[in-house]
mmCIF file of C-alpha atoms and ligand atoms in Angstrom:
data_model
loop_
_atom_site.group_PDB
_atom_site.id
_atom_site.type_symbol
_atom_site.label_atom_id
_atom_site.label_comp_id
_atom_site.label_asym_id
_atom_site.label_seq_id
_atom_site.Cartn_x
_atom_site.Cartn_y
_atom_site.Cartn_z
ATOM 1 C CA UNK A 1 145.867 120.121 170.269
ATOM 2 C CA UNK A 2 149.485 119.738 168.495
ATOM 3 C CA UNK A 3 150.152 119.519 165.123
ATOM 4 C CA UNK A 4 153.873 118.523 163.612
ATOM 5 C CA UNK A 5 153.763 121.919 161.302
ATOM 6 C CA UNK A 6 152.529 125.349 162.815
ATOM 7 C CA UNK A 7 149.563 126.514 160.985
ATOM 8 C CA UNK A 8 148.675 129.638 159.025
ATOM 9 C CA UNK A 9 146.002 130.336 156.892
ATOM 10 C CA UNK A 10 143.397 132.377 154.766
ATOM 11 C CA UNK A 11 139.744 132.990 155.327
ATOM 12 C CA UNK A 12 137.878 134.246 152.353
ATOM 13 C CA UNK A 13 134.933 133.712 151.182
ATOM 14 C CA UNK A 14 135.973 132.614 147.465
ATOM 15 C CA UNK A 15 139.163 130.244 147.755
ATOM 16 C CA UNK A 16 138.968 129.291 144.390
ATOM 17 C CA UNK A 17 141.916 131.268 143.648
ATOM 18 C CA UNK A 18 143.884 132.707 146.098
ATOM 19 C CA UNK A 19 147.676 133.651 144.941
ATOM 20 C CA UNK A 20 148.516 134.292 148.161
ATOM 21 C CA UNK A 21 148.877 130.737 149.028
ATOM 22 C CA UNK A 22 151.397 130.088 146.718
ATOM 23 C CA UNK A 23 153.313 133.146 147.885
ATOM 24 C CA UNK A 24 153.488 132.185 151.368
ATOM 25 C CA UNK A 25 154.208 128.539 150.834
ATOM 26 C CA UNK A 26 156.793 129.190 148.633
ATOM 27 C CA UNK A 27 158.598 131.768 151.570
ATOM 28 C CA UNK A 28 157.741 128.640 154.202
ATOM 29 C CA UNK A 29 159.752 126.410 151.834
ATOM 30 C CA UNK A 30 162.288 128.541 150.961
ATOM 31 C CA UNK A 31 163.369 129.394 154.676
ATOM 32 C CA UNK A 32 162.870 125.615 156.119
ATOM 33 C CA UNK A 33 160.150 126.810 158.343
ATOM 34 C CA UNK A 34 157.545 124.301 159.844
ATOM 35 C CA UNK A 35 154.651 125.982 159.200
ATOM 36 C CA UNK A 36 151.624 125.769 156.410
ATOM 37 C CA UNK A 37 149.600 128.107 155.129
ATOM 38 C CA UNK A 38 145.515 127.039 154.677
ATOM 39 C CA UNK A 39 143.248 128.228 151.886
ATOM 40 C CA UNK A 40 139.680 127.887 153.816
ATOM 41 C CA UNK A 41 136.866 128.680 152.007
ATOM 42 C CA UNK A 42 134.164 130.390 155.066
ATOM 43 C CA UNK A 43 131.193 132.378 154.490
ATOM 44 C CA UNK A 44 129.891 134.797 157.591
ATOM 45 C CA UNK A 45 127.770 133.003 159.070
ATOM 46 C CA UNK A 46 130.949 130.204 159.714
ATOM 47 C CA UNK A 47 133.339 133.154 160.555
ATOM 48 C CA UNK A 48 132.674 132.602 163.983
ATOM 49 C CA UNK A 49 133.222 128.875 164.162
ATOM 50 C CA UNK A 50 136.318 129.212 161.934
ATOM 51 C CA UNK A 51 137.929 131.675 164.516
ATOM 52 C CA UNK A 52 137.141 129.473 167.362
ATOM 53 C CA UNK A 53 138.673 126.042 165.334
ATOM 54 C CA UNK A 54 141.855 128.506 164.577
ATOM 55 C CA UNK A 55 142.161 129.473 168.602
ATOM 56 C CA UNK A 56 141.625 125.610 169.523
ATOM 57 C CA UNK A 57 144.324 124.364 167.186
ATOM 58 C CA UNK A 58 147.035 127.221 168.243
ATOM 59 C CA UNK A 59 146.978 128.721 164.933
ATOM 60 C CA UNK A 60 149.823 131.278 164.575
ATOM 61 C CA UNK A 61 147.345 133.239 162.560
ATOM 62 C CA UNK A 62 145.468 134.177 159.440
ATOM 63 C CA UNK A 63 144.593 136.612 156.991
ATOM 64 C CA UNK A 64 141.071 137.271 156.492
ATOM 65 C CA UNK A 65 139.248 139.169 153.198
ATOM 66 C CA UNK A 66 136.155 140.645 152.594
ATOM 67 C CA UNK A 67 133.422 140.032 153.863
ATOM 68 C CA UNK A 68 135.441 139.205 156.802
ATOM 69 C CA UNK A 69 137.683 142.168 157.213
ATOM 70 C CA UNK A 70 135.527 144.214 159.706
ATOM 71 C CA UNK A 71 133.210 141.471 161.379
ATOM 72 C CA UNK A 72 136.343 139.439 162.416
ATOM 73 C CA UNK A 73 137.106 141.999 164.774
ATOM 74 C CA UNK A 74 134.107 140.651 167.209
ATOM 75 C CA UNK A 75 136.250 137.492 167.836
ATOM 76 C CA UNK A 76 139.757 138.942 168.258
ATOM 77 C CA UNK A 77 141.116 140.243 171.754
ATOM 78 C CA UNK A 78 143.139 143.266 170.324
ATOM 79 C CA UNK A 79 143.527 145.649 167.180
ATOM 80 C CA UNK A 80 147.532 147.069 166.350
ATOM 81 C CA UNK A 81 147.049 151.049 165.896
ATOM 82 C CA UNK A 82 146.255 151.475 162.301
ATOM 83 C CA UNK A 83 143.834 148.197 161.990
ATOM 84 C CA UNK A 84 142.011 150.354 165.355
ATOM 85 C CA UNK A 85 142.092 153.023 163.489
ATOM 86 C CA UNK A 86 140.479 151.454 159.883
ATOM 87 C CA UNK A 87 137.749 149.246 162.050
ATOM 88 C CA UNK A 88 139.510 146.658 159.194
ATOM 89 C CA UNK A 89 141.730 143.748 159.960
ATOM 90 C CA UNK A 90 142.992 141.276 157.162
ATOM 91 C CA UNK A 91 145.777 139.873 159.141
ATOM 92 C CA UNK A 92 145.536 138.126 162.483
ATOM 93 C CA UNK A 93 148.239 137.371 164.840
ATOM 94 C CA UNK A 94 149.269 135.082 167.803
ATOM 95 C CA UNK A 95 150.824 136.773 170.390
ATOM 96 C CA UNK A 96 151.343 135.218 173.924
ATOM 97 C CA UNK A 97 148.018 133.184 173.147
ATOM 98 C CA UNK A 98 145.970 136.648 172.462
ATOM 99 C CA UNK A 99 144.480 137.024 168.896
ATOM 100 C CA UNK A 100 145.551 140.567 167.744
ATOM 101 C CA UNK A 101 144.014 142.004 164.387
ATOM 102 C CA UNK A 102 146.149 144.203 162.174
ATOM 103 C CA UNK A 103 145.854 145.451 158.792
ATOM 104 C CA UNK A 104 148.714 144.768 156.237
ATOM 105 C CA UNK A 105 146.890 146.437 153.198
ATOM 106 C CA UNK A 106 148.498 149.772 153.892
ATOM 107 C CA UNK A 107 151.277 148.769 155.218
ATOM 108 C CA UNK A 108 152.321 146.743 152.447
ATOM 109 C CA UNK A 109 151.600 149.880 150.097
ATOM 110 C CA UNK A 110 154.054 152.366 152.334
ATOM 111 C CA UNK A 111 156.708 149.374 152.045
ATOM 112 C CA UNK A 112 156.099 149.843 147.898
ATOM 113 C CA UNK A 113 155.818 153.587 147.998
ATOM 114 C CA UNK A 114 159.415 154.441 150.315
ATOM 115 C CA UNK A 115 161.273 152.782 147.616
ATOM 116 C CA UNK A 116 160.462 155.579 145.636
ATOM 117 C CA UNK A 117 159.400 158.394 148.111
ATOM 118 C CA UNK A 118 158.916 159.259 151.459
ATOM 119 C CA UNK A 119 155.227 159.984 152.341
ATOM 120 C CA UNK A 120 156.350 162.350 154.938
ATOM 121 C CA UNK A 121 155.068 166.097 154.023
ATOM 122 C CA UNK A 122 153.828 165.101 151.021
ATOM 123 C CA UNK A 123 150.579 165.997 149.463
ATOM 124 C CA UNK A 124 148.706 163.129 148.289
ATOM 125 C CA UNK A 125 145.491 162.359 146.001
ATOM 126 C CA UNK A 126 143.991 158.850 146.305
ATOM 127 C CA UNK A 127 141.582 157.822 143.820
ATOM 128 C CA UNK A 128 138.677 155.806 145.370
ATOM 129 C CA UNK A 129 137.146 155.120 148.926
ATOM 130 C CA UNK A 130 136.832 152.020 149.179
ATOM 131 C CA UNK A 131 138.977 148.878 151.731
ATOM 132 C CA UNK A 132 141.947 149.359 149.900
ATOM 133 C CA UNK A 133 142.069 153.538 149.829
ATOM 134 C CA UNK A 134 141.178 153.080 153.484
ATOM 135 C CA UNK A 135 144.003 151.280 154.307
ATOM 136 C CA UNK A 136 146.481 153.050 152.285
ATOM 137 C CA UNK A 137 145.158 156.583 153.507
ATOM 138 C CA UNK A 138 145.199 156.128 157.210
ATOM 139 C CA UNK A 139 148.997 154.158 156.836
ATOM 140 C CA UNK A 140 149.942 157.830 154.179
ATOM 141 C CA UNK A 141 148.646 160.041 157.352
ATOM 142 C CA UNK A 142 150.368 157.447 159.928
ATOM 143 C CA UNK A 143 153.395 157.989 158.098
ATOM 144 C CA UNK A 144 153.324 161.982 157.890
ATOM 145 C CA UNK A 145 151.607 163.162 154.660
ATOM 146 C CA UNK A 146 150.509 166.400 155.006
ATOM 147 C CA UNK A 147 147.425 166.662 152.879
ATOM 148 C CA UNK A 148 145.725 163.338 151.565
ATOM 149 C CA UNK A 149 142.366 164.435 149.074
ATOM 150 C CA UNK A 150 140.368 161.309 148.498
ATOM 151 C CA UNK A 151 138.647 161.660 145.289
ATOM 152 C CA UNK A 152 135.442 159.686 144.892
ATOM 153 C CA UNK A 153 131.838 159.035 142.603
ATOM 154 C CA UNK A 154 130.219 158.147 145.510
ATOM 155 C CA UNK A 155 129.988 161.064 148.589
ATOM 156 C CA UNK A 156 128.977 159.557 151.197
ATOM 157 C CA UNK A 157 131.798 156.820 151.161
ATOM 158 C CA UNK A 158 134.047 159.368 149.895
ATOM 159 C CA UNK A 159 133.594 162.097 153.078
ATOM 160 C CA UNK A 160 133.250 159.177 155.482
ATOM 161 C CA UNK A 161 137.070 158.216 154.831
ATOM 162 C CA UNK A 162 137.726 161.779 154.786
ATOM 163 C CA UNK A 163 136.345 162.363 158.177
ATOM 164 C CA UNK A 164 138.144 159.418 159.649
ATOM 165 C CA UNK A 165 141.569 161.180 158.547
ATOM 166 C CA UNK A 166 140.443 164.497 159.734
ATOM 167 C CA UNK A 167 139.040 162.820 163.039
ATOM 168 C CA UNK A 168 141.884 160.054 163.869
ATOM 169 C CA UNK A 169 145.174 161.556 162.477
ATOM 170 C CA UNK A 170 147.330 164.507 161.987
ATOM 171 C CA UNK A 171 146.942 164.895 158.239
ATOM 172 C CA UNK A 172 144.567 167.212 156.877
ATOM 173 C CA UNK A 173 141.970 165.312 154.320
ATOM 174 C CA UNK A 174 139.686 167.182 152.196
ATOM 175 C CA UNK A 175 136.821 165.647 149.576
ATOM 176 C CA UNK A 176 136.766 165.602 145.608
ATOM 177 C CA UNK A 177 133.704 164.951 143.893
ATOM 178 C CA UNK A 178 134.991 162.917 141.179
ATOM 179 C CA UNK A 179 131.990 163.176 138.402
ATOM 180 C CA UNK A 180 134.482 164.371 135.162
ATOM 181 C CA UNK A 181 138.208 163.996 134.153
ATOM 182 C CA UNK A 182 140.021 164.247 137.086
ATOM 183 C CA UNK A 183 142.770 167.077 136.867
ATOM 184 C CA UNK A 184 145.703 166.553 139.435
ATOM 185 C CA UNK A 185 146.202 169.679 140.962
ATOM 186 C CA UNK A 186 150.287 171.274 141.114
ATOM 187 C CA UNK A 187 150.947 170.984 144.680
ATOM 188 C CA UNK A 188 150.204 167.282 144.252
ATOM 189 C CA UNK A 189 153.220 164.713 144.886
ATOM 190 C CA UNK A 190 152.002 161.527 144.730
ATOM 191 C CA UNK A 191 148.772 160.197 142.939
ATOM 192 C CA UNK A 192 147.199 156.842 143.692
ATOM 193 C CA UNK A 193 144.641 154.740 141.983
ATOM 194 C CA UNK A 194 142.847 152.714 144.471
ATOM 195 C CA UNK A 195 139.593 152.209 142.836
ATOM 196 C CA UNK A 196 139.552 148.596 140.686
ATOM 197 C CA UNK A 197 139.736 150.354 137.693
ATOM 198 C CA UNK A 198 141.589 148.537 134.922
ATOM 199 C CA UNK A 199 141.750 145.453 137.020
ATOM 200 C CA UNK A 200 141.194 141.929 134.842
ATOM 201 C CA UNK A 201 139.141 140.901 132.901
ATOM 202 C CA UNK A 202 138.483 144.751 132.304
ATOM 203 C CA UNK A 203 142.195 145.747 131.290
ATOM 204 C CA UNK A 204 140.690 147.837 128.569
ATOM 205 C CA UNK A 205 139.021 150.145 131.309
ATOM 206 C CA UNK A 206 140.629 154.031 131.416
ATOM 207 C CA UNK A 207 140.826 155.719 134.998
ATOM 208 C CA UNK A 208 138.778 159.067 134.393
ATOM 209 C CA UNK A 209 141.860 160.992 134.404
ATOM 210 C CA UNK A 210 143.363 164.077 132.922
ATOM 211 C CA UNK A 211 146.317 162.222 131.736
ATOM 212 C CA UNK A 212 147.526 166.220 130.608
ATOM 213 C CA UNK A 213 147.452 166.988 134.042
ATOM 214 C CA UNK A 214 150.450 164.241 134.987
ATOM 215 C CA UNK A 215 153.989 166.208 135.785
ATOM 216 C CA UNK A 216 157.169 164.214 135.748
ATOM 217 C CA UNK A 217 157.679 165.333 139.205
ATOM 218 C CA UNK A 218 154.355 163.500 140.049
ATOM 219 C CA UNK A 219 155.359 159.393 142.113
ATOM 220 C CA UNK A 220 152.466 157.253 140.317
ATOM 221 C CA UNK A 221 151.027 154.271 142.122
ATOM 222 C CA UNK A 222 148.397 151.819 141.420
ATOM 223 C CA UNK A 223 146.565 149.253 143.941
ATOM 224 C CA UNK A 224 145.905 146.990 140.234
ATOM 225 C CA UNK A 225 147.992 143.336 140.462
ATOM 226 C CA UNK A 226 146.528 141.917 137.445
ATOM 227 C CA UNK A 227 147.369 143.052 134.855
ATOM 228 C CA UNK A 228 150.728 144.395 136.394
ATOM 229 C CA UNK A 229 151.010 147.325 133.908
ATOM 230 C CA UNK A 230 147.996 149.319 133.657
ATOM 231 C CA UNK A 231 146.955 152.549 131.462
ATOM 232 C CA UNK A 232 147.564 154.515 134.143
ATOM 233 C CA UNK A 233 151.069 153.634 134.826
ATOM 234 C CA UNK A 234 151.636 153.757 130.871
ATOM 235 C CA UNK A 235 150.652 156.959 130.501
ATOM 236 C CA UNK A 236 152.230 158.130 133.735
ATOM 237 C CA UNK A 237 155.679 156.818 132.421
ATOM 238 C CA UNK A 238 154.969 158.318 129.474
ATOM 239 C CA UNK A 239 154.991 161.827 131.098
ATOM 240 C CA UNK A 240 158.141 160.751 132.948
ATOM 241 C CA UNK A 241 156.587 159.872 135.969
ATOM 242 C CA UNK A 242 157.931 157.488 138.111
ATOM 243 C CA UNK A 243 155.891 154.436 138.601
ATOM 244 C CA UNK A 244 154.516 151.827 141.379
ATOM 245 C CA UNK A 245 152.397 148.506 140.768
ATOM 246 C CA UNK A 246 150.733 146.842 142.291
ATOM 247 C CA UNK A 247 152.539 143.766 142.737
ATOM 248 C CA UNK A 248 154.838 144.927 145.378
ATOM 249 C CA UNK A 249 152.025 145.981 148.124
ATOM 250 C CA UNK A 250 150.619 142.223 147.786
ATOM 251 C CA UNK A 251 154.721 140.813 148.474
ATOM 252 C CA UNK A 252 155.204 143.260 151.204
ATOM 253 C CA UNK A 253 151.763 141.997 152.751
ATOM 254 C CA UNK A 254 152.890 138.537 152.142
ATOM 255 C CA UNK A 255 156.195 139.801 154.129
ATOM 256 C CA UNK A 256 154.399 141.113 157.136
ATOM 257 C CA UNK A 257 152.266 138.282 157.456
ATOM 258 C CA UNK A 258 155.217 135.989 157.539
ATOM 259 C CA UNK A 259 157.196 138.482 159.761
ATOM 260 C CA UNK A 260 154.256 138.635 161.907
ATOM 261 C CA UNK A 261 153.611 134.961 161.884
ATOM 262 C CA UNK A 262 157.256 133.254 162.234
ATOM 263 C CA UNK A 263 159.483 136.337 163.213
ATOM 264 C CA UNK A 264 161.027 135.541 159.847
ATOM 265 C CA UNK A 265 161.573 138.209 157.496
ATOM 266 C CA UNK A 266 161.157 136.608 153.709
ATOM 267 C CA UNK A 267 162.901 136.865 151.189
ATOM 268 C CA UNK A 268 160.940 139.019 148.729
ATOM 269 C CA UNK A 269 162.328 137.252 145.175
ATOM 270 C CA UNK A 270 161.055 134.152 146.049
ATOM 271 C CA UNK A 271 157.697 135.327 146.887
ATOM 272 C CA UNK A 272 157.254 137.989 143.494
ATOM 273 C CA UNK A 273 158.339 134.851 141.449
ATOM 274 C CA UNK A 274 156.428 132.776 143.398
ATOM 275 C CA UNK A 275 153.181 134.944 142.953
ATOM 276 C CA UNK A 276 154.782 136.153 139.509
ATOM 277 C CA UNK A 277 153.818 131.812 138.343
ATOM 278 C CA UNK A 278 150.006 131.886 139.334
ATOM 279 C CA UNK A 279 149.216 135.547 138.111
HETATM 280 P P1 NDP B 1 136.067 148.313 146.990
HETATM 281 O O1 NDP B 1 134.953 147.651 146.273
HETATM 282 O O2 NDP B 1 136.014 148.414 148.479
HETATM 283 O O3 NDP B 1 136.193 149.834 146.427
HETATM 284 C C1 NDP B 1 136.228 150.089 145.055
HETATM 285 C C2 NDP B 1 136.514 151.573 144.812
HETATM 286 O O4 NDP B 1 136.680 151.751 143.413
HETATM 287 C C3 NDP B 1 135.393 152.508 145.248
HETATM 288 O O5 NDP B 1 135.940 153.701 145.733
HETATM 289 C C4 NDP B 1 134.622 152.747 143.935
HETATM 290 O O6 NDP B 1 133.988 154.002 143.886
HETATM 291 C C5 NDP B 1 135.791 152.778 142.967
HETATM 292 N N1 NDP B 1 135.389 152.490 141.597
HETATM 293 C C6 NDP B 1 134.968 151.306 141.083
HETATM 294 N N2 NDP B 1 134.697 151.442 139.758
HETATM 295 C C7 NDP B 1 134.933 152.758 139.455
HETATM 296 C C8 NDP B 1 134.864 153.515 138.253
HETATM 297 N N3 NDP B 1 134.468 152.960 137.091
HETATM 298 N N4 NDP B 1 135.225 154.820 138.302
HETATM 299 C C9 NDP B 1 135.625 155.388 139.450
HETATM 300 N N5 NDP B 1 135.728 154.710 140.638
HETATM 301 C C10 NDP B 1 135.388 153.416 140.614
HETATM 302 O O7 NDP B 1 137.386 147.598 146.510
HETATM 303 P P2 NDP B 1 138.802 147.530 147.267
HETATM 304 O O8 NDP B 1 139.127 148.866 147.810
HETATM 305 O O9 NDP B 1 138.820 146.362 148.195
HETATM 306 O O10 NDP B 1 139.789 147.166 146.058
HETATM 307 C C11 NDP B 1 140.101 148.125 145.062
HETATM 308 C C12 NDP B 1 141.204 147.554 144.185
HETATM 309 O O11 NDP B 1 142.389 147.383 144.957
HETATM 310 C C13 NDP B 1 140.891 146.168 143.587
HETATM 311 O O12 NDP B 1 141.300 146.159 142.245
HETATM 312 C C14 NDP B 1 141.766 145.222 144.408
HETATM 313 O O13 NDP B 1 142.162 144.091 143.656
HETATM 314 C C15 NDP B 1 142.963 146.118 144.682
HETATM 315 N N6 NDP B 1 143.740 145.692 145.854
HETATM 316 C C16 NDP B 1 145.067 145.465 145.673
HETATM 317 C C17 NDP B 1 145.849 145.073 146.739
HETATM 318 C C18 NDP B 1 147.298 144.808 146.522
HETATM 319 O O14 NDP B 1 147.929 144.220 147.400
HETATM 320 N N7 NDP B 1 147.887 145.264 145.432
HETATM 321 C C19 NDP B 1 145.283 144.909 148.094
HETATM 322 C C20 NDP B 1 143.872 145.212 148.181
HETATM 323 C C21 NDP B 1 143.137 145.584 147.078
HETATM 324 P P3 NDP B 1 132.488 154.253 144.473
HETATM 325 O O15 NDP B 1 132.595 154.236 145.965
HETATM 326 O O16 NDP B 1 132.126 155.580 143.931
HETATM 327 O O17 NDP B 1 131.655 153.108 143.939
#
């Protein structure tokens, strides 16, 4: 089947507001490329169908979200190393008429973190164990960290991520309980919030944090796009920390995906102010 416009797309279960379209669009436009970018609303028991409509029509490829992130795998012929590694794929990609899965969550994070720092030797707390720590963690011990502690309510998810580092990678993980005020420890270089803490409609909600315990030496991230300054990053750059959002990670995603898709590399204004508009 041929279409006049190369297609791209999104398949999430809710589509009633997806920002990414709008991002990616906006990068299409910008660069005079032929290709479109879908919003498709699919629940699991269509993910099937939807992969096999995408592989008919020649998409170039898709990103996927959850519930979809580790069933989609099923229907793919390949994983890139770090999406093989997660058992997670949100971004699927054409490549010499094989559908690969690989996982831009992380990767868009280390694009957002180098700026500031390189994850390389560094010792590293994550907050939360949940898709978005998982992809983060495995990319930080991918990309050298030396120690990555994933501090978590729940155990179980907690020391299952924390086995997959110690299993799959180089970096050494360890476990924290995290039941009272979380106190980040001296050796510590960067911090992360990856829970949804603070995320809209619940702006008002405080990480469980020491906020004492932040250094000015300490790099500051958070996973949170909306709002796009949170407590945490107000109180961190109120210590003198410096400070990531959460803004960037989503671009840089948007980046891959059209790197990945087109061979393009975007230009990352357009898509911030593009994403900046629906937010
Ligand atoms: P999940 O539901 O998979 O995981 C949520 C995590 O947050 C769990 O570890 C959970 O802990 C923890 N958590 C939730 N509430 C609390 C709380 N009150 N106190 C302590 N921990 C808490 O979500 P995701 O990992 O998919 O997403 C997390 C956040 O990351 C969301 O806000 C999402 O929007 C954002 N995100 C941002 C991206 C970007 O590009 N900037 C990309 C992907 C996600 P427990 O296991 O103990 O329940």
């Amino acid at each position: 089947m041929n279409f006049l416009s190369e297609l791209t797309g999104s398949f999430s279960q809710n589509s009633a507001s997806n920002p990414t379209v709008e991002m990616v669009e906006a990068a299409y436009r910008h660069h005079k490329l032929d290709y479109r970018y879908i919003n498709c609303e699919i629940t699991p028991e269509q993910l099937a169908d939807a992969v096999k409509g995408a592989r008919a029509m020649s998409w170039a490829g898709f990103n996927c979200s959850q519930p979809h992130k580790v069933e989609v795998i099923k229907y793919l012929d390949g994983l890139g190393e770090s999406a093989a590694l997660m058992g997670a794929v949100n971004c699927v990609v054409r490549r010499d008429g094989k559908y690969i899965g690989e996982n831009t969550d992380g990767k868009g994070f280390l694009e957002s973190l180098k700026i500031v720092v390189d994850p390389k030797d560094k010792n590293i707390v994550i907050l939360g164990a949940g898709g978005a720590a998982r992809a983060i963690a495995i990319e930080l011990a991918l990309a050298g960290a030396t120690e990555i502690t994933i501090a978590n309510r729940d155990s179980n998810r907690g020391n299952e991520l924390v086995d997959l580092i110690n299993g799959k990678t180089k970096t050494k993980g360890h476990f924290f309980k995290w039941d009272s005020p979380f106190k980040v420890p001296s050796n510590i270089d960067i911090l992360v919030n990856a829970t949804s803490v603070g995320m809209a409609p619940h702006d008002d909600e405080r990480i469980n944090l020491d906020v004492e315990s932040l250094r000015a030496n300490l790099v500051v991230a958070d996973v949170i796009v909306n709002p796009p300054n949170t407590h945490l990053l107000s109180d961190a750059k109120a210590k003198g920390c410096k400070v990531i959002g959460g803004l960037g990670m989503i671009v840089n995603q948007g980046i891959l995906g059209v790197k990945y898709w087109t061979g393009i590399t975007a230009d990352a204004g357009v898509m911030r102010d593009a994403l900046a508009k629906v937010l």
